[in-house]
mmCIF file of C-alpha atoms and ligand atoms in Angstrom:
data_model
loop_
_atom_site.group_PDB
_atom_site.id
_atom_site.type_symbol
_atom_site.label_atom_id
_atom_site.label_comp_id
_atom_site.label_asym_id
_atom_site.label_seq_id
_atom_site.Cartn_x
_atom_site.Cartn_y
_atom_site.Cartn_z
ATOM 1 C CA UNK A 953 3.892 18.129 1.098
ATOM 2 C CA UNK A 954 4.306 14.957 3.159
ATOM 3 C CA UNK A 955 2.208 11.853 2.592
ATOM 4 C CA UNK A 956 1.937 9.220 5.318
ATOM 5 C CA UNK A 957 1.494 5.584 4.346
ATOM 6 C CA UNK A 958 0.326 2.765 6.604
ATOM 7 C CA UNK A 959 2.283 -0.235 5.424
ATOM 8 C CA UNK A 960 5.693 -0.263 3.771
ATOM 9 C CA UNK A 961 5.414 -3.109 1.264
ATOM 10 C CA UNK A 962 5.468 -3.054 -2.519
ATOM 11 C CA UNK A 963 2.314 -0.971 -2.903
ATOM 12 C CA UNK A 964 3.706 1.755 -0.633
ATOM 13 C CA UNK A 965 6.987 1.503 -2.552
ATOM 14 C CA UNK A 966 5.259 2.109 -5.883
ATOM 15 C CA UNK A 967 3.154 4.952 -4.431
ATOM 16 C CA UNK A 968 6.336 6.624 -3.161
ATOM 17 C CA UNK A 969 8.144 6.109 -6.479
ATOM 18 C CA UNK A 970 5.212 7.793 -8.253
ATOM 19 C CA UNK A 971 5.264 10.643 -5.748
ATOM 20 C CA UNK A 972 8.892 11.683 -6.153
ATOM 21 C CA UNK A 973 8.376 13.524 -9.479
ATOM 22 C CA UNK A 974 5.518 15.421 -7.811
ATOM 23 C CA UNK A 975 7.945 16.615 -5.160
ATOM 24 C CA UNK A 976 6.253 14.627 -2.400
ATOM 25 C CA UNK A 977 7.914 13.308 0.710
ATOM 26 C CA UNK A 978 6.816 10.193 2.556
ATOM 27 C CA UNK A 979 6.574 8.961 6.115
ATOM 28 C CA UNK A 980 5.905 5.238 6.374
ATOM 29 C CA UNK A 981 4.605 3.290 9.367
ATOM 30 C CA UNK A 982 5.487 -0.396 9.248
ATOM 31 C CA UNK A 983 6.452 -2.978 11.899
ATOM 32 C CA UNK A 984 9.225 -4.414 9.703
ATOM 33 C CA UNK A 985 12.532 -2.703 9.087
ATOM 34 C CA UNK A 986 13.116 -4.633 5.869
ATOM 35 C CA UNK A 987 9.820 -3.739 4.096
ATOM 36 C CA UNK A 988 10.316 -2.671 0.463
ATOM 37 C CA UNK A 989 9.299 0.976 0.821
ATOM 38 C CA UNK A 990 11.627 1.695 3.749
ATOM 39 C CA UNK A 991 14.348 3.944 2.435
ATOM 40 C CA UNK A 992 11.929 5.882 0.239
ATOM 41 C CA UNK A 993 10.718 7.887 3.184
ATOM 42 C CA UNK A 994 11.039 8.387 6.906
ATOM 43 C CA UNK A 995 10.327 5.100 8.639
ATOM 44 C CA UNK A 996 8.206 4.958 11.784
ATOM 45 C CA UNK A 997 9.105 1.538 13.079
ATOM 46 C CA UNK A 998 6.349 -0.185 15.040
ATOM 47 C CA UNK A 999 2.887 -1.734 15.120
ATOM 48 C CA UNK A 1000 -0.072 -0.090 13.385
ATOM 49 C CA UNK A 1001 -1.936 0.424 16.660
ATOM 50 C CA UNK A 1002 1.013 2.050 18.473
ATOM 51 C CA UNK A 1003 -0.604 5.269 19.762
ATOM 52 C CA UNK A 1004 2.630 7.252 20.036
ATOM 53 C CA UNK A 1005 3.666 6.384 16.472
ATOM 54 C CA UNK A 1006 0.190 7.125 15.123
ATOM 55 C CA UNK A 1007 0.325 10.521 16.810
ATOM 56 C CA UNK A 1008 3.751 11.130 15.254
ATOM 57 C CA UNK A 1009 2.453 10.034 11.838
ATOM 58 C CA UNK A 1010 -0.556 12.360 12.137
ATOM 59 C CA UNK A 1011 1.728 15.191 13.183
ATOM 60 C CA UNK A 1012 4.236 14.712 10.367
ATOM 61 C CA UNK A 1013 1.934 13.824 7.457
ATOM 62 C CA UNK A 1014 -0.343 16.318 5.721
ATOM 63 C CA UNK A 1015 -2.415 13.387 4.566
ATOM 64 C CA UNK A 1016 -2.350 9.649 5.255
ATOM 65 C CA UNK A 1017 -3.181 6.750 2.965
ATOM 66 C CA UNK A 1018 -2.624 3.001 3.273
ATOM 67 C CA UNK A 1019 -1.600 -0.008 1.248
ATOM 68 C CA UNK A 1020 -3.799 -2.659 2.903
ATOM 69 C CA UNK A 1021 -7.476 -2.658 3.814
ATOM 70 C CA UNK A 1022 -7.162 -4.295 7.220
ATOM 71 C CA UNK A 1023 -6.363 -0.989 8.901
ATOM 72 C CA UNK A 1024 -8.122 -1.250 12.311
ATOM 73 C CA UNK A 1025 -11.197 0.986 12.577
ATOM 74 C CA UNK A 1026 -9.789 2.764 15.688
ATOM 75 C CA UNK A 1027 -6.592 3.618 13.779
ATOM 76 C CA UNK A 1028 -8.547 5.075 10.840
ATOM 77 C CA UNK A 1029 -10.716 7.147 13.163
ATOM 78 C CA UNK A 1030 -7.704 8.405 15.187
ATOM 79 C CA UNK A 1031 -6.012 9.528 11.959
ATOM 80 C CA UNK A 1032 -9.227 11.118 10.677
ATOM 81 C CA UNK A 1033 -9.415 13.131 13.917
ATOM 82 C CA UNK A 1034 -5.786 14.301 13.766
ATOM 83 C CA UNK A 1035 -5.016 14.614 10.036
ATOM 84 C CA UNK A 1036 -6.698 13.540 6.785
ATOM 85 C CA UNK A 1037 -6.979 9.875 5.792
ATOM 86 C CA UNK A 1038 -8.037 8.818 2.293
ATOM 87 C CA UNK A 1039 -9.822 6.621 1.299
ATOM 88 C CA UNK A 1040 -12.015 7.364 4.311
ATOM 89 C CA UNK A 1041 -13.049 5.009 7.104
ATOM 90 C CA UNK A 1042 -16.487 4.243 5.588
ATOM 91 C CA UNK A 1043 -14.842 2.450 2.628
ATOM 92 C CA UNK A 1044 -12.488 0.531 4.918
ATOM 93 C CA UNK A 1045 -15.305 -0.648 7.182
ATOM 94 C CA UNK A 1046 -17.192 -2.122 4.223
ATOM 95 C CA UNK A 1047 -14.208 -3.670 2.453
ATOM 96 C CA UNK A 1048 -13.006 -5.351 5.657
ATOM 97 C CA UNK A 1049 -16.100 -7.501 6.034
ATOM 98 C CA UNK A 1050 -17.274 -9.725 3.186
ATOM 99 C CA UNK A 1051 -20.853 -9.813 4.478
ATOM 100 C CA UNK A 1052 -21.154 -6.027 4.834
ATOM 101 C CA UNK A 1053 -19.545 -5.693 1.411
ATOM 102 C CA UNK A 1054 -21.976 -8.085 -0.288
ATOM 103 C CA UNK A 1055 -24.950 -6.369 1.383
ATOM 104 C CA UNK A 1056 -23.563 -3.012 0.220
ATOM 105 C CA UNK A 1057 -23.375 -4.258 -3.389
ATOM 106 C CA UNK A 1058 -26.997 -5.398 -3.156
ATOM 107 C CA UNK A 1059 -28.108 -2.099 -1.694
ATOM 108 C CA UNK A 1060 -26.623 -0.480 -4.839
ATOM 109 C CA UNK A 1061 -28.269 -3.023 -7.161
ATOM 110 C CA UNK A 1062 -24.934 -4.542 -8.103
ATOM 111 C CA UNK A 1063 -25.325 -8.301 -8.626
ATOM 112 C CA UNK A 1064 -23.138 -10.824 -6.732
ATOM 113 C CA UNK A 1065 -22.915 -14.582 -6.276
ATOM 114 C CA UNK A 1066 -25.567 -16.132 -4.011
ATOM 115 C CA UNK A 1067 -24.414 -15.801 -0.412
ATOM 116 C CA UNK A 1068 -25.503 -16.367 3.188
ATOM 117 C CA UNK A 1069 -24.034 -15.382 6.569
ATOM 118 C CA UNK A 1070 -22.618 -18.328 8.523
ATOM 119 C CA UNK A 1071 -21.976 -18.383 12.279
ATOM 120 C CA UNK A 1072 -22.320 -22.120 12.972
ATOM 121 C CA UNK A 1073 -22.285 -25.530 11.311
ATOM 122 C CA UNK A 1074 -26.068 -25.490 11.547
ATOM 123 C CA UNK A 1075 -26.235 -22.191 9.623
ATOM 124 C CA UNK A 1076 -24.083 -23.758 6.939
ATOM 125 C CA UNK A 1077 -26.219 -26.895 6.711
ATOM 126 C CA UNK A 1078 -29.376 -24.787 6.512
ATOM 127 C CA UNK A 1079 -27.933 -22.453 3.851
ATOM 128 C CA UNK A 1080 -26.698 -25.100 1.410
ATOM 129 C CA UNK A 1081 -30.060 -26.106 -0.117
ATOM 130 C CA UNK A 1082 -30.391 -22.505 -1.384
ATOM 131 C CA UNK A 1083 -26.742 -21.807 -2.175
ATOM 132 C CA UNK A 1084 -26.182 -25.215 -3.842
ATOM 133 C CA UNK A 1085 -22.923 -27.072 -4.486
ATOM 134 C CA UNK A 1086 -20.184 -26.305 -5.391
ATOM 135 C CA UNK A 1087 -19.729 -23.383 -3.003
ATOM 136 C CA UNK A 1088 -17.013 -21.604 -1.026
ATOM 137 C CA UNK A 1089 -16.937 -20.888 2.689
ATOM 138 C CA UNK A 1090 -15.017 -17.658 3.377
ATOM 139 C CA UNK A 1091 -14.136 -15.924 6.628
ATOM 140 C CA UNK A 1092 -15.773 -12.489 6.723
ATOM 141 C CA UNK A 1093 -12.593 -10.748 7.815
ATOM 142 C CA UNK A 1094 -8.858 -10.868 7.129
ATOM 143 C CA UNK A 1095 -9.122 -12.925 3.944
ATOM 144 C CA UNK A 1096 -6.898 -12.150 0.971
ATOM 145 C CA UNK A 1097 -5.259 -14.090 -1.859
ATOM 146 C CA UNK A 1098 -7.643 -17.001 -1.232
ATOM 147 C CA UNK A 1099 -6.700 -17.301 2.458
ATOM 148 C CA UNK A 1100 -9.484 -18.253 4.881
ATOM 149 C CA UNK A 1101 -11.434 -19.982 2.106
ATOM 150 C CA UNK A 1102 -12.693 -23.572 1.927
ATOM 151 C CA UNK A 1103 -14.295 -25.197 -1.126
ATOM 152 C CA UNK A 1104 -17.520 -27.122 -0.483
ATOM 153 C CA UNK A 1105 -18.279 -29.887 -2.989
ATOM 154 C CA UNK A 1106 -20.632 -32.215 -1.103
ATOM 155 C CA UNK A 1107 -22.484 -32.129 2.229
ATOM 156 C CA UNK A 1108 -19.791 -34.324 3.831
ATOM 157 C CA UNK A 1109 -17.351 -31.382 3.409
ATOM 158 C CA UNK A 1110 -19.318 -29.105 5.733
ATOM 159 C CA UNK A 1111 -18.125 -30.172 9.232
ATOM 160 C CA UNK A 1112 -14.394 -30.007 8.386
ATOM 161 C CA UNK A 1113 -14.805 -26.769 6.449
ATOM 162 C CA UNK A 1114 -16.648 -25.102 9.318
ATOM 163 C CA UNK A 1115 -14.075 -26.415 11.810
ATOM 164 C CA UNK A 1116 -11.231 -24.924 9.768
ATOM 165 C CA UNK A 1117 -12.802 -21.475 10.245
ATOM 166 C CA UNK A 1118 -12.084 -21.838 14.001
ATOM 167 C CA UNK A 1119 -15.377 -20.179 14.893
ATOM 168 C CA UNK A 1120 -14.748 -17.090 12.736
ATOM 169 C CA UNK A 1121 -17.850 -15.354 11.400
ATOM 170 C CA UNK A 1122 -18.087 -16.406 7.760
ATOM 171 C CA UNK A 1123 -20.160 -16.317 4.620
ATOM 172 C CA UNK A 1124 -20.895 -19.066 2.158
ATOM 173 C CA UNK A 1125 -20.949 -18.168 -1.525
ATOM 174 C CA UNK A 1126 -22.155 -20.149 -4.507
ATOM 175 C CA UNK A 1127 -19.259 -21.035 -6.802
ATOM 176 C CA UNK A 1128 -19.474 -18.805 -9.870
ATOM 177 C CA UNK A 1129 -18.885 -20.531 -13.189
ATOM 178 C CA UNK A 1130 -17.324 -17.454 -14.748
ATOM 179 C CA UNK A 1131 -15.806 -16.957 -18.219
ATOM 180 C CA UNK A 1132 -13.383 -14.299 -16.994
ATOM 181 C CA UNK A 1133 -12.354 -12.334 -13.947
ATOM 182 C CA UNK A 1134 -12.030 -8.607 -14.539
ATOM 183 C CA UNK A 1135 -11.320 -5.623 -12.337
ATOM 184 C CA UNK A 1136 -12.070 -1.947 -12.653
ATOM 185 C CA UNK A 1137 -9.456 0.447 -11.353
ATOM 186 C CA UNK A 1138 -10.867 3.941 -10.939
ATOM 187 C CA UNK A 1139 -10.010 7.146 -9.129
ATOM 188 C CA UNK A 1140 -12.142 9.885 -7.612
ATOM 189 C CA UNK A 1141 -11.043 13.169 -6.130
ATOM 190 C CA UNK A 1142 -12.825 15.304 -3.525
ATOM 191 C CA UNK A 1143 -14.444 17.491 -6.200
ATOM 192 C CA UNK A 1144 -16.213 14.374 -7.530
ATOM 193 C CA UNK A 1145 -14.110 14.110 -10.717
ATOM 194 C CA UNK A 1146 -13.674 10.437 -11.641
ATOM 195 C CA UNK A 1147 -11.500 8.528 -14.090
ATOM 196 C CA UNK A 1148 -11.724 4.860 -15.079
ATOM 197 C CA UNK A 1149 -8.988 2.655 -16.491
ATOM 198 C CA UNK A 1150 -9.741 0.130 -19.207
ATOM 199 C CA UNK A 1151 -10.837 -3.134 -17.539
ATOM 200 C CA UNK A 1152 -8.099 -5.529 -16.475
ATOM 201 C CA UNK A 1153 -8.603 -9.197 -17.257
ATOM 202 C CA UNK A 1154 -7.104 -11.232 -14.430
ATOM 203 C CA UNK A 1155 -5.937 -14.823 -14.150
ATOM 204 C CA UNK A 1156 -5.724 -16.320 -10.675
ATOM 205 C CA UNK A 1157 -4.377 -19.644 -9.598
ATOM 206 C CA UNK A 1158 -4.880 -21.061 -6.105
ATOM 207 C CA UNK A 1159 -6.471 -17.750 -5.110
ATOM 208 C CA UNK A 1160 -3.423 -15.625 -6.104
ATOM 209 C CA UNK A 1161 -3.325 -13.210 -9.045
ATOM 210 C CA UNK A 1162 -0.837 -14.336 -11.709
ATOM 211 C CA UNK A 1163 -1.493 -12.264 -14.834
ATOM 212 C CA UNK A 1164 -3.436 -9.095 -15.683
ATOM 213 C CA UNK A 1165 -4.069 -7.745 -19.143
ATOM 214 C CA UNK A 1166 -5.506 -4.404 -20.138
ATOM 215 C CA UNK A 1167 -8.736 -4.828 -22.152
ATOM 216 C CA UNK A 1168 -9.310 -1.689 -24.167
ATOM 217 C CA UNK A 1169 -12.846 -1.174 -25.484
ATOM 218 C CA UNK A 1170 -14.173 -4.197 -23.620
ATOM 219 C CA UNK A 1171 -17.905 -4.839 -24.040
ATOM 220 C CA UNK A 1172 -18.271 -4.782 -20.242
ATOM 221 C CA UNK A 1173 -16.421 -1.487 -19.707
ATOM 222 C CA UNK A 1174 -19.562 0.616 -19.460
ATOM 223 C CA UNK A 1175 -21.330 -1.784 -17.077
ATOM 224 C CA UNK A 1176 -18.246 -1.858 -14.840
ATOM 225 C CA UNK A 1177 -17.986 1.935 -14.876
ATOM 226 C CA UNK A 1178 -21.657 2.273 -13.927
ATOM 227 C CA UNK A 1179 -21.359 -0.095 -10.971
ATOM 228 C CA UNK A 1180 -18.100 1.509 -9.837
ATOM 229 C CA UNK A 1181 -19.627 4.993 -10.092
ATOM 230 C CA UNK A 1182 -22.419 3.907 -7.731
ATOM 231 C CA UNK A 1183 -19.819 2.724 -5.205
ATOM 232 C CA UNK A 1184 -17.636 5.840 -5.502
ATOM 233 C CA UNK A 1185 -20.501 8.303 -5.260
ATOM 234 C CA UNK A 1186 -22.315 6.527 -2.428
ATOM 235 C CA UNK A 1187 -19.116 6.492 -0.353
ATOM 236 C CA UNK A 1188 -18.065 10.011 -1.414
ATOM 237 C CA UNK A 1189 -14.834 8.158 -2.100
ATOM 238 C CA UNK A 1190 -11.382 9.685 -2.577
ATOM 239 C CA UNK A 1191 -8.422 7.788 -4.062
ATOM 240 C CA UNK A 1192 -7.969 4.722 -6.237
ATOM 241 C CA UNK A 1193 -10.436 1.857 -5.887
ATOM 242 C CA UNK A 1194 -10.263 -1.621 -7.407
ATOM 243 C CA UNK A 1195 -13.528 -3.478 -7.942
ATOM 244 C CA UNK A 1196 -13.242 -7.166 -8.832
ATOM 245 C CA UNK A 1197 -15.938 -8.800 -10.942
ATOM 246 C CA UNK A 1198 -16.765 -12.171 -12.432
ATOM 247 C CA UNK A 1199 -17.869 -12.078 -16.076
ATOM 248 C CA UNK A 1200 -20.674 -14.613 -16.369
ATOM 249 C CA UNK A 1201 -21.835 -14.755 -19.977
ATOM 250 C CA UNK A 1202 -21.538 -11.027 -20.453
ATOM 251 C CA UNK A 1203 -22.979 -10.052 -17.051
ATOM 252 C CA UNK A 1204 -20.850 -8.752 -14.207
ATOM 253 C CA UNK A 1205 -21.124 -10.112 -10.677
ATOM 254 C CA UNK A 1206 -19.164 -8.110 -8.094
ATOM 255 C CA UNK A 1207 -16.825 -10.164 -5.916
ATOM 256 C CA UNK A 1208 -15.130 -7.535 -3.758
ATOM 257 C CA UNK A 1209 -13.537 -4.115 -3.771
ATOM 258 C CA UNK A 1210 -10.221 -2.897 -2.410
ATOM 259 C CA UNK A 1211 -9.977 0.726 -1.196
ATOM 260 C CA UNK A 1212 -6.403 1.076 -2.433
ATOM 261 C CA UNK A 1213 -4.079 0.621 -5.362
ATOM 262 C CA UNK A 1214 -4.277 -2.952 -6.605
ATOM 263 C CA UNK A 1215 -2.100 -5.657 -8.084
ATOM 264 C CA UNK A 1216 -4.381 -5.939 -11.136
ATOM 265 C CA UNK A 1217 -3.553 -2.309 -11.944
ATOM 266 C CA UNK A 1218 0.227 -2.693 -12.037
ATOM 267 C CA UNK A 1219 0.204 -2.779 -15.848
ATOM 268 C CA UNK A 1220 -0.700 0.928 -15.705
ATOM 269 C CA UNK A 1221 2.874 1.818 -14.652
ATOM 270 C CA UNK A 1222 4.169 1.624 -18.197
ATOM 271 C CA UNK A 1223 0.900 0.673 -19.926
ATOM 272 C CA UNK A 1224 -1.241 3.750 -19.256
ATOM 273 C CA UNK A 1225 -0.718 7.489 -19.683
ATOM 274 C CA UNK A 1226 -0.887 7.868 -15.894
ATOM 275 C CA UNK A 1227 -0.216 5.008 -13.486
ATOM 276 C CA UNK A 1228 -2.695 4.004 -10.785
ATOM 277 C CA UNK A 1229 -0.077 5.068 -8.211
ATOM 278 C CA UNK A 1230 0.230 8.590 -9.579
ATOM 279 C CA UNK A 1231 -3.541 8.912 -9.917
ATOM 280 C CA UNK A 1232 -3.993 7.734 -6.331
ATOM 281 C CA UNK A 1233 -1.706 10.528 -5.147
ATOM 282 C CA UNK A 1234 -3.351 13.070 -7.438
ATOM 283 C CA UNK A 1235 -6.783 12.041 -6.118
ATOM 284 C CA UNK A 1236 -5.939 12.209 -2.400
ATOM 285 C CA UNK A 1237 -4.097 15.528 -2.876
ATOM 286 C CA UNK A 1238 -7.014 16.922 -4.907
ATOM 287 C CA UNK A 1239 -4.887 17.460 -8.007
ATOM 288 C CA UNK A 1240 -6.261 17.105 -11.564
ATOM 289 C CA UNK A 1241 -6.492 13.389 -12.416
ATOM 290 C CA UNK A 1242 -4.351 12.044 -15.245
ATOM 291 C CA UNK A 1243 -5.437 10.280 -18.417
ATOM 292 C CA UNK A 1244 -6.143 6.567 -17.946
ATOM 293 C CA UNK A 1245 -5.698 5.810 -21.637
ATOM 294 C CA UNK A 1246 -3.798 2.625 -22.431
ATOM 295 C CA UNK A 1247 -0.517 2.999 -24.295
ATOM 296 C CA UNK A 1248 -1.111 0.171 -26.749
ATOM 297 C CA UNK A 1249 -1.379 -3.435 -25.533
ATOM 298 C CA UNK A 1250 -0.373 -3.806 -21.887
ATOM 299 C CA UNK A 1251 -0.120 -6.516 -19.268
ATOM 300 C CA UNK A 1252 1.579 -7.692 -16.097
ATOM 301 C CA UNK A 1253 2.913 -10.984 -14.758
ATOM 302 C CA UNK A 1254 3.561 -11.622 -11.043
ATOM 303 C CA UNK A 1255 6.630 -13.486 -9.813
ATOM 304 C CA UNK A 1256 5.672 -15.587 -6.824
ATOM 305 C CA UNK A 1257 8.028 -17.490 -4.551
ATOM 306 C CA UNK A 1258 11.096 -16.948 -6.750
ATOM 307 C CA UNK A 1259 12.657 -14.637 -9.305
ATOM 308 C CA UNK A 1260 14.000 -15.022 -12.830
ATOM 309 C CA UNK A 1261 17.130 -12.980 -13.426
ATOM 310 C CA UNK A 1262 16.576 -9.370 -14.383
ATOM 311 C CA UNK A 1263 18.421 -10.096 -17.646
ATOM 312 C CA UNK A 1264 15.943 -12.864 -18.534
ATOM 313 C CA UNK A 1265 13.037 -10.424 -18.126
ATOM 314 C CA UNK A 1266 14.678 -7.479 -19.850
ATOM 315 C CA UNK A 1267 15.696 -9.678 -22.781
ATOM 316 C CA UNK A 1268 12.034 -9.719 -23.796
ATOM 317 C CA UNK A 1269 11.098 -6.801 -26.026
ATOM 318 C CA UNK A 1270 9.157 -4.018 -24.269
ATOM 319 C CA UNK A 1271 9.353 -5.566 -20.803
ATOM 320 C CA UNK A 1272 10.007 -3.764 -17.522
ATOM 321 C CA UNK A 1273 11.057 -5.351 -14.249
ATOM 322 C CA UNK A 1274 9.655 -4.206 -10.896
ATOM 323 C CA UNK A 1275 11.473 -5.732 -7.934
ATOM 324 C CA UNK A 1276 9.985 -5.332 -4.464
ATOM 325 C CA UNK A 1277 13.227 -5.805 -2.501
ATOM 326 C CA UNK A 1278 11.743 -8.868 -0.805
ATOM 327 C CA UNK A 1279 13.435 -12.147 0.025
ATOM 328 C CA UNK A 1280 11.706 -14.954 -1.941
ATOM 329 C CA UNK A 1281 9.604 -17.261 0.205
ATOM 330 C CA UNK A 1282 6.985 -19.847 -0.707
ATOM 331 C CA UNK A 1283 3.840 -18.172 -2.062
ATOM 332 C CA UNK A 1284 5.245 -14.645 -1.619
ATOM 333 C CA UNK A 1285 4.872 -12.014 -4.372
ATOM 334 C CA UNK A 1286 8.406 -10.755 -4.891
ATOM 335 C CA UNK A 1287 8.233 -8.825 -8.170
ATOM 336 C CA UNK A 1288 6.242 -8.275 -11.303
ATOM 337 C CA UNK A 1289 7.065 -7.451 -14.877
ATOM 338 C CA UNK A 1290 5.036 -5.370 -17.282
ATOM 339 C CA UNK A 1291 4.841 -5.579 -21.038
ATOM 340 C CA UNK A 1292 3.654 -2.814 -23.309
ATOM 341 C CA UNK A 1293 3.606 -2.957 -27.105
ATOM 342 C CA UNK A 1294 1.930 -1.391 -30.114
ATOM 343 C CA UNK A 1295 1.831 -4.673 -31.959
ATOM 344 C CA UNK A 1296 -0.639 -7.333 -30.663
ATOM 345 C CA UNK A 1297 1.509 -10.263 -31.758
ATOM 346 C CA UNK A 1298 4.652 -8.895 -30.146
ATOM 347 C CA UNK A 1299 2.587 -8.270 -27.025
ATOM 348 C CA UNK A 1300 1.164 -11.801 -26.749
ATOM 349 C CA UNK A 1301 4.515 -13.430 -27.504
ATOM 350 C CA UNK A 1302 6.301 -11.435 -24.841
ATOM 351 C CA UNK A 1303 3.503 -11.958 -22.325
ATOM 352 C CA UNK A 1304 3.599 -15.704 -22.961
ATOM 353 C CA UNK A 1305 7.368 -15.762 -22.424
ATOM 354 C CA UNK A 1306 7.015 -13.793 -19.203
ATOM 355 C CA UNK A 1307 4.390 -16.275 -18.000
ATOM 356 C CA UNK A 1308 6.804 -19.133 -18.769
ATOM 357 C CA UNK A 1309 9.522 -17.396 -16.736
ATOM 358 C CA UNK A 1310 7.056 -16.877 -13.867
ATOM 359 C CA UNK A 1311 6.022 -20.518 -13.968
ATOM 360 C CA UNK A 1312 9.614 -21.735 -13.792
ATOM 361 C CA UNK A 1313 10.215 -19.925 -10.487
ATOM 362 C CA UNK A 1314 6.707 -20.310 -9.021
ATOM 363 C CA UNK A 1315 6.633 -22.492 -5.928
ATOM 364 C CA UNK A 1316 3.118 -21.654 -4.668
HETATM 365 P P1 LIG B 905 -11.283 -13.464 -3.109
HETATM 366 O O1 LIG B 905 -10.407 -13.553 -1.899
HETATM 367 O O2 LIG B 905 -12.740 -13.400 -2.795
HETATM 368 O O3 LIG B 905 -10.839 -12.392 -4.070
HETATM 369 O O4 LIG B 905 -11.033 -14.835 -3.913
HETATM 370 C C1 LIG B 905 -9.822 -15.117 -4.565
HETATM 371 C C2 LIG B 905 -10.109 -15.824 -5.883
HETATM 372 O O5 LIG B 905 -10.839 -17.051 -5.631
HETATM 373 C C3 LIG B 905 -11.005 -15.039 -6.834
HETATM 374 O O6 LIG B 905 -10.276 -14.106 -7.570
HETATM 375 C C4 LIG B 905 -11.543 -16.182 -7.688
HETATM 376 O O7 LIG B 905 -10.554 -16.637 -8.608
HETATM 377 C C5 LIG B 905 -11.791 -17.267 -6.675
HETATM 378 N N1 LIG B 905 -13.169 -17.132 -6.132
HETATM 379 C C6 LIG B 905 -13.534 -16.445 -5.022
HETATM 380 N N2 LIG B 905 -14.861 -16.501 -4.828
HETATM 381 C C7 LIG B 905 -15.375 -17.247 -5.831
HETATM 382 C C8 LIG B 905 -16.698 -17.679 -6.187
HETATM 383 N N3 LIG B 905 -17.770 -17.379 -5.445
HETATM 384 N N4 LIG B 905 -16.820 -18.431 -7.314
HETATM 385 C C9 LIG B 905 -15.736 -18.771 -8.066
HETATM 386 N N5 LIG B 905 -14.482 -18.413 -7.777
HETATM 387 C C10 LIG B 905 -14.283 -17.660 -6.676
#
């Protein structure tokens, strides 16, 4: 069985690593010949909209998946016509556009921050009395890791903020005064079977995820599962999904979802019975889904911009290093480490030490 992956970065790398024990082979389309997953499969070297390469991918792969949600709609529909692509194009179309996504959440009765569509400075000025300060202006498309986002504190911020969007269709969102950020990683297979991981509690800084911790038996688990079920069933979804929420005094507000494996689920590699990567493959191949149970206390720390030595990480009890084979560059995720432990104190000590190591090399 051959699985095609659009994108050859760290997510594709971890999908491929999880697929080897299942006897899977991979064919990876990526414009770079130094991407981290190259070498774990056959590399189709070129742009994502290269028709000849897409035809070759469709021909070689029994099924195609992707590691980023900005797959152009025409590419997804070409692949759907010539092979199978999971998650399907309907999920991509929604996740690619923050306005469509927020409207979709509302249609499913899933609460979000206050928001309004913005296509001009005038729209923004008219929206602010309802949205209220502080707020965030976000481009509807192509935003990730806090890119394409401008904070709005007072009305004098509006002209510059709108100008920085360079005319891109945008939305304005009220700033959410949240207690926590959490994400739900879940999988669904074509038969409708679903599994849900324990919630991840996520710490971001400057829009980039730094730390995720598994929260077993969280009070918000059930609410998150209910909202995620609505999304999965409405879309007839197949694969892993990550839904990001703000916890505002015990109530969840949905921020966004990613139709793919997700950084906040990396702790599942050693920290859960079945990793998100394996469950993604099981789901798209319509194999029985694996247990999502946590193996004790589990967490993950990202290394951004620089790397500690592998020895420094592995010196910490119960830690595991995951290198992405990427050259460190300012603000670039180059690796993560996971910690898993049966003892809560050992877990928090090791996690704290990992965070210190990450901070020492962080240049973002
Ligand atoms: P996003 O690209 O929407 O995931 O935003 C990246 C990060 O910015 C989020 O994980 C939050 O930490 C922060 N953020 C985004 N939108 C809001 C909001 N409306 N209120 C407060 N923080 C936000």
